[in-house]
Tab-separated table of N, CA and C and ligand atoms in Angstrom:
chain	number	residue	atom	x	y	z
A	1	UNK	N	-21.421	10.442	-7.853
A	1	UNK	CA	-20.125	9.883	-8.241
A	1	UNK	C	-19.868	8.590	-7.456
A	2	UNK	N	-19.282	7.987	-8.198
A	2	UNK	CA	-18.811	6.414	-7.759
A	2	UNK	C	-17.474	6.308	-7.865
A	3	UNK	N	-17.009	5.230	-6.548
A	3	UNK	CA	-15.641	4.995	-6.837
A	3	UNK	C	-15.559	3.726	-6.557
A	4	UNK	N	-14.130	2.818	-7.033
A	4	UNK	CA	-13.891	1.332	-6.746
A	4	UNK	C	-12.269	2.130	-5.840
A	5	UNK	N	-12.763	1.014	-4.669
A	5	UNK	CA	-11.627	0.984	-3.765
A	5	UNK	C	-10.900	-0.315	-3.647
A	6	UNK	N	-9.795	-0.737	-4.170
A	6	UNK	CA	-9.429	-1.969	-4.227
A	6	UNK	C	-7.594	-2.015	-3.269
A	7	UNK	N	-8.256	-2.839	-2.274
A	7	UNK	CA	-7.286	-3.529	-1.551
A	7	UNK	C	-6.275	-4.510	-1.911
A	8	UNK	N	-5.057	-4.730	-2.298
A	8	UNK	CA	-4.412	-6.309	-2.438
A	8	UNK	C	-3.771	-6.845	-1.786
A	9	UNK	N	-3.370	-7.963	-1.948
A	9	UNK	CA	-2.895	-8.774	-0.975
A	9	UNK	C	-2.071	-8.363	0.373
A	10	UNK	N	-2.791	-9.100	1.416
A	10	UNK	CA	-1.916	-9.174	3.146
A	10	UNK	C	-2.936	-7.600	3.242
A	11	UNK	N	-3.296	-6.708	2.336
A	11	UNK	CA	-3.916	-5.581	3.284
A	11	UNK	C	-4.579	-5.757	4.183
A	12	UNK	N	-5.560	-7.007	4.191
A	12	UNK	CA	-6.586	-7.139	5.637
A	12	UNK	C	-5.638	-7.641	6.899
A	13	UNK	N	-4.254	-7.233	6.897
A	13	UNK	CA	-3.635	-7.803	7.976
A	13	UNK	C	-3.283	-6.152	8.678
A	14	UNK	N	-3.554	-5.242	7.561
A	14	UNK	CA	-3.026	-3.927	8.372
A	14	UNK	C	-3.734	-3.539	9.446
A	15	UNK	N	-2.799	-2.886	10.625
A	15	UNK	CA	-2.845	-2.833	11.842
A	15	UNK	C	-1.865	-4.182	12.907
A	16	UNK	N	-1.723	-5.429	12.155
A	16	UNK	CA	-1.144	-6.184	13.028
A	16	UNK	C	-0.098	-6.474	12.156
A	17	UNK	N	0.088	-6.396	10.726
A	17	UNK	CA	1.089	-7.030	10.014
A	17	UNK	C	2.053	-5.427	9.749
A	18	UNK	N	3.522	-5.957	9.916
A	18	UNK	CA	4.483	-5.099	10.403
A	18	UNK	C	4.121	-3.642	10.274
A	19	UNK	N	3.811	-3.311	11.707
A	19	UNK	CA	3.508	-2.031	11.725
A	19	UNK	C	4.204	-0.879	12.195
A	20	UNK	N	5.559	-1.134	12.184
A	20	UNK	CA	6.878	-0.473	11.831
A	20	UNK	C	6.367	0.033	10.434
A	21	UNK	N	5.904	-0.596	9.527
A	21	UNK	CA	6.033	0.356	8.022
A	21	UNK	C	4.817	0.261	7.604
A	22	UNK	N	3.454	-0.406	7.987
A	22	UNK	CA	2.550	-0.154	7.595
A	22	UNK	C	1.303	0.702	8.813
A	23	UNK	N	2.079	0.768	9.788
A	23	UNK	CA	1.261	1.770	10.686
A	23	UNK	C	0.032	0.543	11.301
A	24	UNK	N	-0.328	1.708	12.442
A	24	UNK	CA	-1.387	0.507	13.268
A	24	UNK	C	-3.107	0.590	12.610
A	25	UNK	N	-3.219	1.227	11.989
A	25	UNK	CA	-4.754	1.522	11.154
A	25	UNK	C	-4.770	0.017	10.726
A	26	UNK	N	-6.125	-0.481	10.820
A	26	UNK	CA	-6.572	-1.414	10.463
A	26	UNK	C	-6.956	-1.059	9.401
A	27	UNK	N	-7.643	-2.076	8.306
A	27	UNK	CA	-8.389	-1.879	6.786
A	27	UNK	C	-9.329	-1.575	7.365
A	28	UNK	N	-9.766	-1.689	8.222
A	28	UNK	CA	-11.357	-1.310	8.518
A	28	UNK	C	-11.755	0.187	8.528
A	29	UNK	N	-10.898	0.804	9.562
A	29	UNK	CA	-10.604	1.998	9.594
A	29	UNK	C	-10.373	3.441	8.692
A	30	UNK	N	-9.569	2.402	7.892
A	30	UNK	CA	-9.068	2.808	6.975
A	30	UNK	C	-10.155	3.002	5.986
A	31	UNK	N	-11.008	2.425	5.480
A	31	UNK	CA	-12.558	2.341	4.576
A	31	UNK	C	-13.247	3.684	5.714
A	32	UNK	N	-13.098	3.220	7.222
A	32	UNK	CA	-14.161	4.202	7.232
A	32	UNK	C	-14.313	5.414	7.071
A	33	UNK	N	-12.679	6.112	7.224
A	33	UNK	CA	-12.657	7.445	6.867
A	33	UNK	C	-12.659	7.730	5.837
A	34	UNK	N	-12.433	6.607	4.012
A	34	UNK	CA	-12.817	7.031	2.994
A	34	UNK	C	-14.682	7.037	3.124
A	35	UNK	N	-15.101	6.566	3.674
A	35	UNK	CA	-16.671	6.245	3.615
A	35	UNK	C	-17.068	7.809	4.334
A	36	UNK	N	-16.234	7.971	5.366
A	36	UNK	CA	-17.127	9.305	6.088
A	36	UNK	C	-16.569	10.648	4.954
A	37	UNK	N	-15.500	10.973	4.411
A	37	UNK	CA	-15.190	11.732	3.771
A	37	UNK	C	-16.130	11.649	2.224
A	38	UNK	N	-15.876	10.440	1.409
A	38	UNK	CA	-17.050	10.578	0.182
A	38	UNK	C	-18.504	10.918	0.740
A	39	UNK	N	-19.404	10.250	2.206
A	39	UNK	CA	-20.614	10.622	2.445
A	39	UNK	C	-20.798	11.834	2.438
A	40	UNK	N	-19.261	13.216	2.955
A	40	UNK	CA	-19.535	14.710	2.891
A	40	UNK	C	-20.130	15.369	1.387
A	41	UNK	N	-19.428	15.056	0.659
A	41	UNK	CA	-19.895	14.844	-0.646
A	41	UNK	C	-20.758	14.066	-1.472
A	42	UNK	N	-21.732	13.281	-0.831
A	42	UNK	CA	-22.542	12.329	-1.593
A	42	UNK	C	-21.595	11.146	-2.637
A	43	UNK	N	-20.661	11.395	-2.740
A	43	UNK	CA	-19.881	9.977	-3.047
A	43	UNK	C	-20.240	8.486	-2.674
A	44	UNK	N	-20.168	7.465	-3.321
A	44	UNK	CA	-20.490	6.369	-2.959
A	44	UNK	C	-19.271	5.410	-3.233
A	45	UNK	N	-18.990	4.688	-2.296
A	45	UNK	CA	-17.280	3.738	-2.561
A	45	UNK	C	-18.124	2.333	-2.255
A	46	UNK	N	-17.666	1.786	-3.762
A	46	UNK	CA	-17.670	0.279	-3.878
A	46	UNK	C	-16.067	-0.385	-3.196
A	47	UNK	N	-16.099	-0.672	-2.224
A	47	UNK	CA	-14.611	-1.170	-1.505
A	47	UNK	C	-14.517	-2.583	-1.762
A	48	UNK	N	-13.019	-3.392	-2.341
A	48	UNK	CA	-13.020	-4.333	-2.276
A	48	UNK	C	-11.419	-4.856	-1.991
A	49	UNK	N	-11.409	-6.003	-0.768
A	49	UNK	CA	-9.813	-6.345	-0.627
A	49	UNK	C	-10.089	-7.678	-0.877
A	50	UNK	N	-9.265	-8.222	-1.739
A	50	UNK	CA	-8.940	-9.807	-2.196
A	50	UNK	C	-7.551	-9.961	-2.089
A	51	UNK	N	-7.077	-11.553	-1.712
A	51	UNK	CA	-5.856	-11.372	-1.923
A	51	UNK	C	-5.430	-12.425	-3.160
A	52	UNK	N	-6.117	-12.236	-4.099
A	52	UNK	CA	-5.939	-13.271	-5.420
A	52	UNK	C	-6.453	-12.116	-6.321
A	53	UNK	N	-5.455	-12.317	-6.992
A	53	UNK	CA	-4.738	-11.303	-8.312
A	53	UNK	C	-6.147	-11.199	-9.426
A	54	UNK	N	-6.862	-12.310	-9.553
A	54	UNK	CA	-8.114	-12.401	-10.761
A	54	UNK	C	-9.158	-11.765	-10.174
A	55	UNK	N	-9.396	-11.954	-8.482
A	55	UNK	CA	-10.302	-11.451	-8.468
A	55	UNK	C	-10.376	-9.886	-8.193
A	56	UNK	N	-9.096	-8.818	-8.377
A	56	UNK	CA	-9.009	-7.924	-8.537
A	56	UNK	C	-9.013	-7.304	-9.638
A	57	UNK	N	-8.721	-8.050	-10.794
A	57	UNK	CA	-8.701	-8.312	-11.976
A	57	UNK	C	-10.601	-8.134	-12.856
A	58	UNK	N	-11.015	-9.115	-12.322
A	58	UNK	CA	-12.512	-9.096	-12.062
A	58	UNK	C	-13.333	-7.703	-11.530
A	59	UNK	N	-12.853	-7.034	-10.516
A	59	UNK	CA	-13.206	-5.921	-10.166
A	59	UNK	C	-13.266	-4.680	-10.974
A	60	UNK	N	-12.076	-4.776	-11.416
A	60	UNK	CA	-11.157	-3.519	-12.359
A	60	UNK	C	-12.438	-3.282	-13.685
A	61	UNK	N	-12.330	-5.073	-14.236
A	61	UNK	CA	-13.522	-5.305	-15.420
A	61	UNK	C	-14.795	-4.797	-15.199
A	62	UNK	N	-15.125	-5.162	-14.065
A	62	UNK	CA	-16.597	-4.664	-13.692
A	62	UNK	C	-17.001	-3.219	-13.878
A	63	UNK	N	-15.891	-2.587	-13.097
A	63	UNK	CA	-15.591	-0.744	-12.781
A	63	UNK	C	-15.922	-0.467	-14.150
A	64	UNK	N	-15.310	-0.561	-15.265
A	64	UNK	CA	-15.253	0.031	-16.433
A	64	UNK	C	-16.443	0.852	-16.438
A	65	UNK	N	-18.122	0.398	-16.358
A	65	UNK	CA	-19.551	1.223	-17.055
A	65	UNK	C	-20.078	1.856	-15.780
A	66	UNK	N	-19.389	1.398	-14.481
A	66	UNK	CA	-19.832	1.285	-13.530
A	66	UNK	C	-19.484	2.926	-12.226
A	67	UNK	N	-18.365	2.896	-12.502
A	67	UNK	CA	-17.584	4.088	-11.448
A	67	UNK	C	-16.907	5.134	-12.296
A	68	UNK	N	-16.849	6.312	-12.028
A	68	UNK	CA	-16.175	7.162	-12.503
A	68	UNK	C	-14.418	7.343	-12.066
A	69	UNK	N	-14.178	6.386	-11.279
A	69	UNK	CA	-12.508	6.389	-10.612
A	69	UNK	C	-12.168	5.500	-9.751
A	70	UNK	N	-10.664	4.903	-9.818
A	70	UNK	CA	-10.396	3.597	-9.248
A	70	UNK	C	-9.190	4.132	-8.112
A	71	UNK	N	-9.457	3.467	-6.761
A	71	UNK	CA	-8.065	3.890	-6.158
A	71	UNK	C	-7.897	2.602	-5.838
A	72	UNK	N	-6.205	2.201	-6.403
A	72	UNK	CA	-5.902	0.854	-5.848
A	72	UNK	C	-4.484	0.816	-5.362
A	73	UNK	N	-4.226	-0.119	-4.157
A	73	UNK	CA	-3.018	-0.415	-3.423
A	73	UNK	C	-3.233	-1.903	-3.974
A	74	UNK	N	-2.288	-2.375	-5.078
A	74	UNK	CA	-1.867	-3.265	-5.066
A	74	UNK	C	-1.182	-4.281	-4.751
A	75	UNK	N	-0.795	-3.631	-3.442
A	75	UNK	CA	0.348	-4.515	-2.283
A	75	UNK	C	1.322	-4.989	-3.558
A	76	UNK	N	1.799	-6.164	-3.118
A	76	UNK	CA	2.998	-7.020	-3.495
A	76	UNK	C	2.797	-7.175	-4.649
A	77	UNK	N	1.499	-7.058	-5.517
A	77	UNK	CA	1.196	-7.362	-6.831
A	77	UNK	C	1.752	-6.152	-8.189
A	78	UNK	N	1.578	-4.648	-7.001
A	78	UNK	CA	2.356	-3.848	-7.929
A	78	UNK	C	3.354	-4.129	-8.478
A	79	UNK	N	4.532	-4.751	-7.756
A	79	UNK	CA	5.664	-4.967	-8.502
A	79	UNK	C	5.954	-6.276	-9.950
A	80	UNK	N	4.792	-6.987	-10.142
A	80	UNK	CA	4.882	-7.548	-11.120
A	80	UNK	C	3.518	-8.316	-11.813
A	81	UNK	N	2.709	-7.862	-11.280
A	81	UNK	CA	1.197	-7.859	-12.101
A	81	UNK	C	1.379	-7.723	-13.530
A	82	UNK	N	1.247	-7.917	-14.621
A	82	UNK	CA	0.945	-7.831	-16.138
A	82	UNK	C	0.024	-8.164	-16.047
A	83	UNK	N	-1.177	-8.714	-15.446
A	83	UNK	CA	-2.429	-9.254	-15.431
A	83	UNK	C	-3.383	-7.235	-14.915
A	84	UNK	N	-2.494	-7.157	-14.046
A	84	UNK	CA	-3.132	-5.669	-13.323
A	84	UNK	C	-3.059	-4.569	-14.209
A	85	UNK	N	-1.700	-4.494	-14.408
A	85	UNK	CA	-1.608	-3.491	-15.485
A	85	UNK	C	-2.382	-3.342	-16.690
A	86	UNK	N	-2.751	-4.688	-17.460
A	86	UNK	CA	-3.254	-4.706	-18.222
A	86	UNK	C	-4.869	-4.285	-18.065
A	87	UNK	N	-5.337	-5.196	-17.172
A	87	UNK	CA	-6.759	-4.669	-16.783
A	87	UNK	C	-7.130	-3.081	-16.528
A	88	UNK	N	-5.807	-2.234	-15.740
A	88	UNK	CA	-5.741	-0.981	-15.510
A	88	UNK	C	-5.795	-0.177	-17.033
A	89	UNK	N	-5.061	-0.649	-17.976
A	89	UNK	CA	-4.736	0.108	-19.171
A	89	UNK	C	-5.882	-0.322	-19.893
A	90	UNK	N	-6.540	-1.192	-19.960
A	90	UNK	CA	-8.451	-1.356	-20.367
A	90	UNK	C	-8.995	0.064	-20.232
A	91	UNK	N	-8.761	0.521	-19.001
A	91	UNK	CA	-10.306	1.352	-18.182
A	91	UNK	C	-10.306	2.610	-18.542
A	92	UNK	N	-11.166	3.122	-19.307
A	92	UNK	CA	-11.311	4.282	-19.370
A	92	UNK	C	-11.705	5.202	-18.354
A	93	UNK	N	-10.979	5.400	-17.728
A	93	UNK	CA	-11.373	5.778	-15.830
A	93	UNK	C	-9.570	6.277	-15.482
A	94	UNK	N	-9.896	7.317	-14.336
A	94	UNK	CA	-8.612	7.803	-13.903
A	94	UNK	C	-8.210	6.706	-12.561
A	95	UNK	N	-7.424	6.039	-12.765
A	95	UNK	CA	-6.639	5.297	-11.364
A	95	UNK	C	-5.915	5.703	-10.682
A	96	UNK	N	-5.941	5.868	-9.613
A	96	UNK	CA	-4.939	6.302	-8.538
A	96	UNK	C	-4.426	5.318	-7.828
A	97	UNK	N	-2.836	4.939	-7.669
A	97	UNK	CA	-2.322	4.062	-7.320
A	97	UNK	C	-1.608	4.684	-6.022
A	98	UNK	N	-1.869	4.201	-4.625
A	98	UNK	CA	-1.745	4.092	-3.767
A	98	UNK	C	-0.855	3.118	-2.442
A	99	UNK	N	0.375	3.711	-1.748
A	99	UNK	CA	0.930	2.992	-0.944
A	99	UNK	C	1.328	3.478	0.424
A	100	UNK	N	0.878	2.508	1.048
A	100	UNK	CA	1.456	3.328	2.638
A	100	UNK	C	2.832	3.704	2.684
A	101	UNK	N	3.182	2.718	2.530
A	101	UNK	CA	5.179	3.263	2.758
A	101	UNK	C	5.696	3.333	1.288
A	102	UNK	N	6.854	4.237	1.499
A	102	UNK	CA	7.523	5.088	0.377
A	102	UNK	C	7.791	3.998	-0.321
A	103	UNK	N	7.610	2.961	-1.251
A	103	UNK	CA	8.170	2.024	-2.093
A	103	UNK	C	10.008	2.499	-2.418
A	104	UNK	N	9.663	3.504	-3.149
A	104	UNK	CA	10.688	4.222	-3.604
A	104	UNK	C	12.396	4.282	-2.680
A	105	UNK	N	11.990	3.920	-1.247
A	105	UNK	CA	12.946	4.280	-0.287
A	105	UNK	C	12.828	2.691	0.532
A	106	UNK	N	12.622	1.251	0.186
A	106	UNK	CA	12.220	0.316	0.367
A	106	UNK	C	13.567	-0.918	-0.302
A	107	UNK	N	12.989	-2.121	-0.364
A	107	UNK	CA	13.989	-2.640	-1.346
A	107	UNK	C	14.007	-2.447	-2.311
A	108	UNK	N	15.557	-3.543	-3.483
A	108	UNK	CA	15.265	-2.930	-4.998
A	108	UNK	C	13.575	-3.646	-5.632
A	109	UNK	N	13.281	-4.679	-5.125
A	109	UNK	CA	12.261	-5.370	-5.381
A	109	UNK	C	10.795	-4.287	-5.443
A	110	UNK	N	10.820	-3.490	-4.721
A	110	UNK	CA	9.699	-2.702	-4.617
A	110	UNK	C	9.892	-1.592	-4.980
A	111	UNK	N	10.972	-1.090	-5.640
A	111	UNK	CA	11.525	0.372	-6.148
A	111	UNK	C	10.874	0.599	-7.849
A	112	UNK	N	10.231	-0.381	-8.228
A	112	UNK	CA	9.638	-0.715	-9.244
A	112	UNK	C	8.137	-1.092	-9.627
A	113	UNK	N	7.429	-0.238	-10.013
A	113	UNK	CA	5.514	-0.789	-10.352
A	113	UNK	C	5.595	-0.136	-11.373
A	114	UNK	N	4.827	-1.983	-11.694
A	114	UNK	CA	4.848	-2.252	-13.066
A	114	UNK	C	3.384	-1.625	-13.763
A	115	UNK	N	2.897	-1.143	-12.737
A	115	UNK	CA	1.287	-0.048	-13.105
A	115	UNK	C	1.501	1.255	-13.021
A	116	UNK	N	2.593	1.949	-12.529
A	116	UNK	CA	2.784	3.258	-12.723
A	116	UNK	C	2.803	4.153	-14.073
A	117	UNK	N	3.285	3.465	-15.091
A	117	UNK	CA	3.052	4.152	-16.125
A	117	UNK	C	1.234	4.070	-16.594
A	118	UNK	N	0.795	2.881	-15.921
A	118	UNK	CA	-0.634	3.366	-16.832
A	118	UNK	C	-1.828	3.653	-15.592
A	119	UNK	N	-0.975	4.356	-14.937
A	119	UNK	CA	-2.231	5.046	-14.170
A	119	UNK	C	-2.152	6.672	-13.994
A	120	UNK	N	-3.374	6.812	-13.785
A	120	UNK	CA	-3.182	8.967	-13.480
A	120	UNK	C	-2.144	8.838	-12.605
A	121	UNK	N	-1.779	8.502	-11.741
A	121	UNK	CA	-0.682	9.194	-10.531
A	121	UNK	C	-0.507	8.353	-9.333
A	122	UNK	N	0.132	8.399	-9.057
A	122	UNK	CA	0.821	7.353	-7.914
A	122	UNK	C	1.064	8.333	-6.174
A	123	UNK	N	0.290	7.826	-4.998
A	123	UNK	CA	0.946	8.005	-3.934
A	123	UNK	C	1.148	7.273	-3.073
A	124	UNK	N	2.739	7.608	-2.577
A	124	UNK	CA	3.451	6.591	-2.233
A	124	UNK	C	4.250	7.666	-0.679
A	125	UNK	N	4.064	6.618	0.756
A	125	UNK	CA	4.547	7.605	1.339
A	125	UNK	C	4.143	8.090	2.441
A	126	UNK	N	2.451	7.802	2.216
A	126	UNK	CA	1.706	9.101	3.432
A	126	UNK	C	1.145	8.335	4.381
A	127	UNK	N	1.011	6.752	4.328
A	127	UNK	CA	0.254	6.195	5.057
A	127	UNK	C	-0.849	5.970	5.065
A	128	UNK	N	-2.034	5.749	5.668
A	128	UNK	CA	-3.428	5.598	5.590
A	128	UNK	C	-3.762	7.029	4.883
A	129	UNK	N	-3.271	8.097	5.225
A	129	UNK	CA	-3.359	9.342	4.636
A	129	UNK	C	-3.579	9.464	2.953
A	130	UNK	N	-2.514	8.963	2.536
A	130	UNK	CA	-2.297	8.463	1.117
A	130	UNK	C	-3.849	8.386	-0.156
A	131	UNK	N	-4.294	7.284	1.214
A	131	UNK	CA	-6.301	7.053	0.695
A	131	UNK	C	-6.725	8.177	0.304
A	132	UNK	N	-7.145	9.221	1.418
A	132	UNK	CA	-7.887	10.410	1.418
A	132	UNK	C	-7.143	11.215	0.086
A	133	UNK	N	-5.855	11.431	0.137
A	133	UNK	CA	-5.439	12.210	-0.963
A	133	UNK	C	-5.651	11.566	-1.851
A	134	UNK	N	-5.732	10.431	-2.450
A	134	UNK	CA	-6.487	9.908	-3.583
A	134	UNK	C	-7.892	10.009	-3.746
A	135	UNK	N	-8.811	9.712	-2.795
A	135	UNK	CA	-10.122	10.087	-3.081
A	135	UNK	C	-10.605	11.964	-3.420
A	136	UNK	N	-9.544	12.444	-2.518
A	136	UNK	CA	-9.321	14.024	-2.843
A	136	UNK	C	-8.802	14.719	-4.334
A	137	UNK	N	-8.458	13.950	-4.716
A	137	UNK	CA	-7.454	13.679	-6.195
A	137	UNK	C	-8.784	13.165	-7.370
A	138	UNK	N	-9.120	12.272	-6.720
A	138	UNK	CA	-10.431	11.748	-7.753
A	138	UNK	C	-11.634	12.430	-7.725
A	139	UNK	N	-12.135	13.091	-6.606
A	139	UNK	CA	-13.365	13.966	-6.612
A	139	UNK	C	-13.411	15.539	-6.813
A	140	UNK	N	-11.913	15.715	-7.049
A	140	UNK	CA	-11.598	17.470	-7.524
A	140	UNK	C	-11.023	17.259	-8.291
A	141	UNK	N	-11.044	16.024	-9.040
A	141	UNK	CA	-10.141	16.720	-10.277
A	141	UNK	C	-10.757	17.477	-11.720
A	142	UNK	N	-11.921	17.229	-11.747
A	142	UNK	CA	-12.551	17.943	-12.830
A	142	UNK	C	-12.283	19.914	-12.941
A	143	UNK	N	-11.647	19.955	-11.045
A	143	UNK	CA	-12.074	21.207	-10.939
A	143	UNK	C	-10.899	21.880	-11.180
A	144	UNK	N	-9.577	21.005	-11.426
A	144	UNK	CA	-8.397	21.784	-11.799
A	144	UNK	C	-7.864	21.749	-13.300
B	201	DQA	C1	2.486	-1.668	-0.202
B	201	DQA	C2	3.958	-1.823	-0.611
B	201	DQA	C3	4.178	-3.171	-1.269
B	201	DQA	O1	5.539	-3.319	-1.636
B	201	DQA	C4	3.839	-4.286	-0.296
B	201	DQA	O2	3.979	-5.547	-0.930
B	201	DQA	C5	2.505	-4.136	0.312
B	201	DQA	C6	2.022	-2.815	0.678
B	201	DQA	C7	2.243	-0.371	0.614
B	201	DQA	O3	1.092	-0.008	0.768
B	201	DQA	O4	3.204	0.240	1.104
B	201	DQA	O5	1.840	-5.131	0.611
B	201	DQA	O6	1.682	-1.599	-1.356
């Protein structure tokens, strides 16, 4: 099994960029415990953080023949991507949309993603944690 891990924008700042709400885990870190958790399982994660909207866009396209499941934190782009969404609603693939802090309990600006309706499921909330329950979400779900 294959997965696309897609980072968006300012994520390669986590650990130093406000970590009042995004916690001190670096992106690095953060990959490695999806990397040591899929290796328990023979999983393989294609990881990618850009902070330009096409070339996530580009990624998404690629995934289609390629991975069996997408987990993406779209940072700032969730809230008004039509470029994302659209690429997301392409893929015949389950997406898991992913956020460190509760959007939901945030400003009105971020109380809103515009990819939630076209993805399997959204977590929002848990922190770096969040990851693992998505990759946990994508590699058992056949079994529920
Ligand atoms: C975020 C929430 C977004 O509103 C914000 O723009 C981010 C990170 C999160 O993981 O909590 O960059 O996606």
């Amino acid at each position: 099994m294959k997965i696309l891990v897609l980072h968006g924008p300012n994520l390669n700042l986590l650990g130093h960029r406000e970590p009042e709400i995004y916690g001190e885990m670096s992106l690095e870190m953060i990959n490695q415990k999806l990397e040591e958790r899929a290796a328990v399982v023979g999983a393989k994660l294609e990881i990618v953080q850009s902070n330009h909207e096409g070339v996530l866009v580009d990624a998404l396209h690629w995934a289609a023949d390629r991975v069996q499941g997408v987990i993406i934190n779209p940072a700032a782009l969730t809230h008004y991507s039509i470029a994302l969404r659209d690429a997301i609603a392409s893929l015949p693939l389950p997406v898991v949309e992913v956020h460190l802090s509760n959007i939901y309990a945030r400003e009105d600006f971020r109380r809103r993603s515009v990819l939630a309706p076209v993805v399997w499921g959204q977590i929002t909330g848990f922190g770096p944690l969040g990851y693992l329950l998505a990759l946990e979400a994508l590699l058992t779900r056949k079994a529920w």
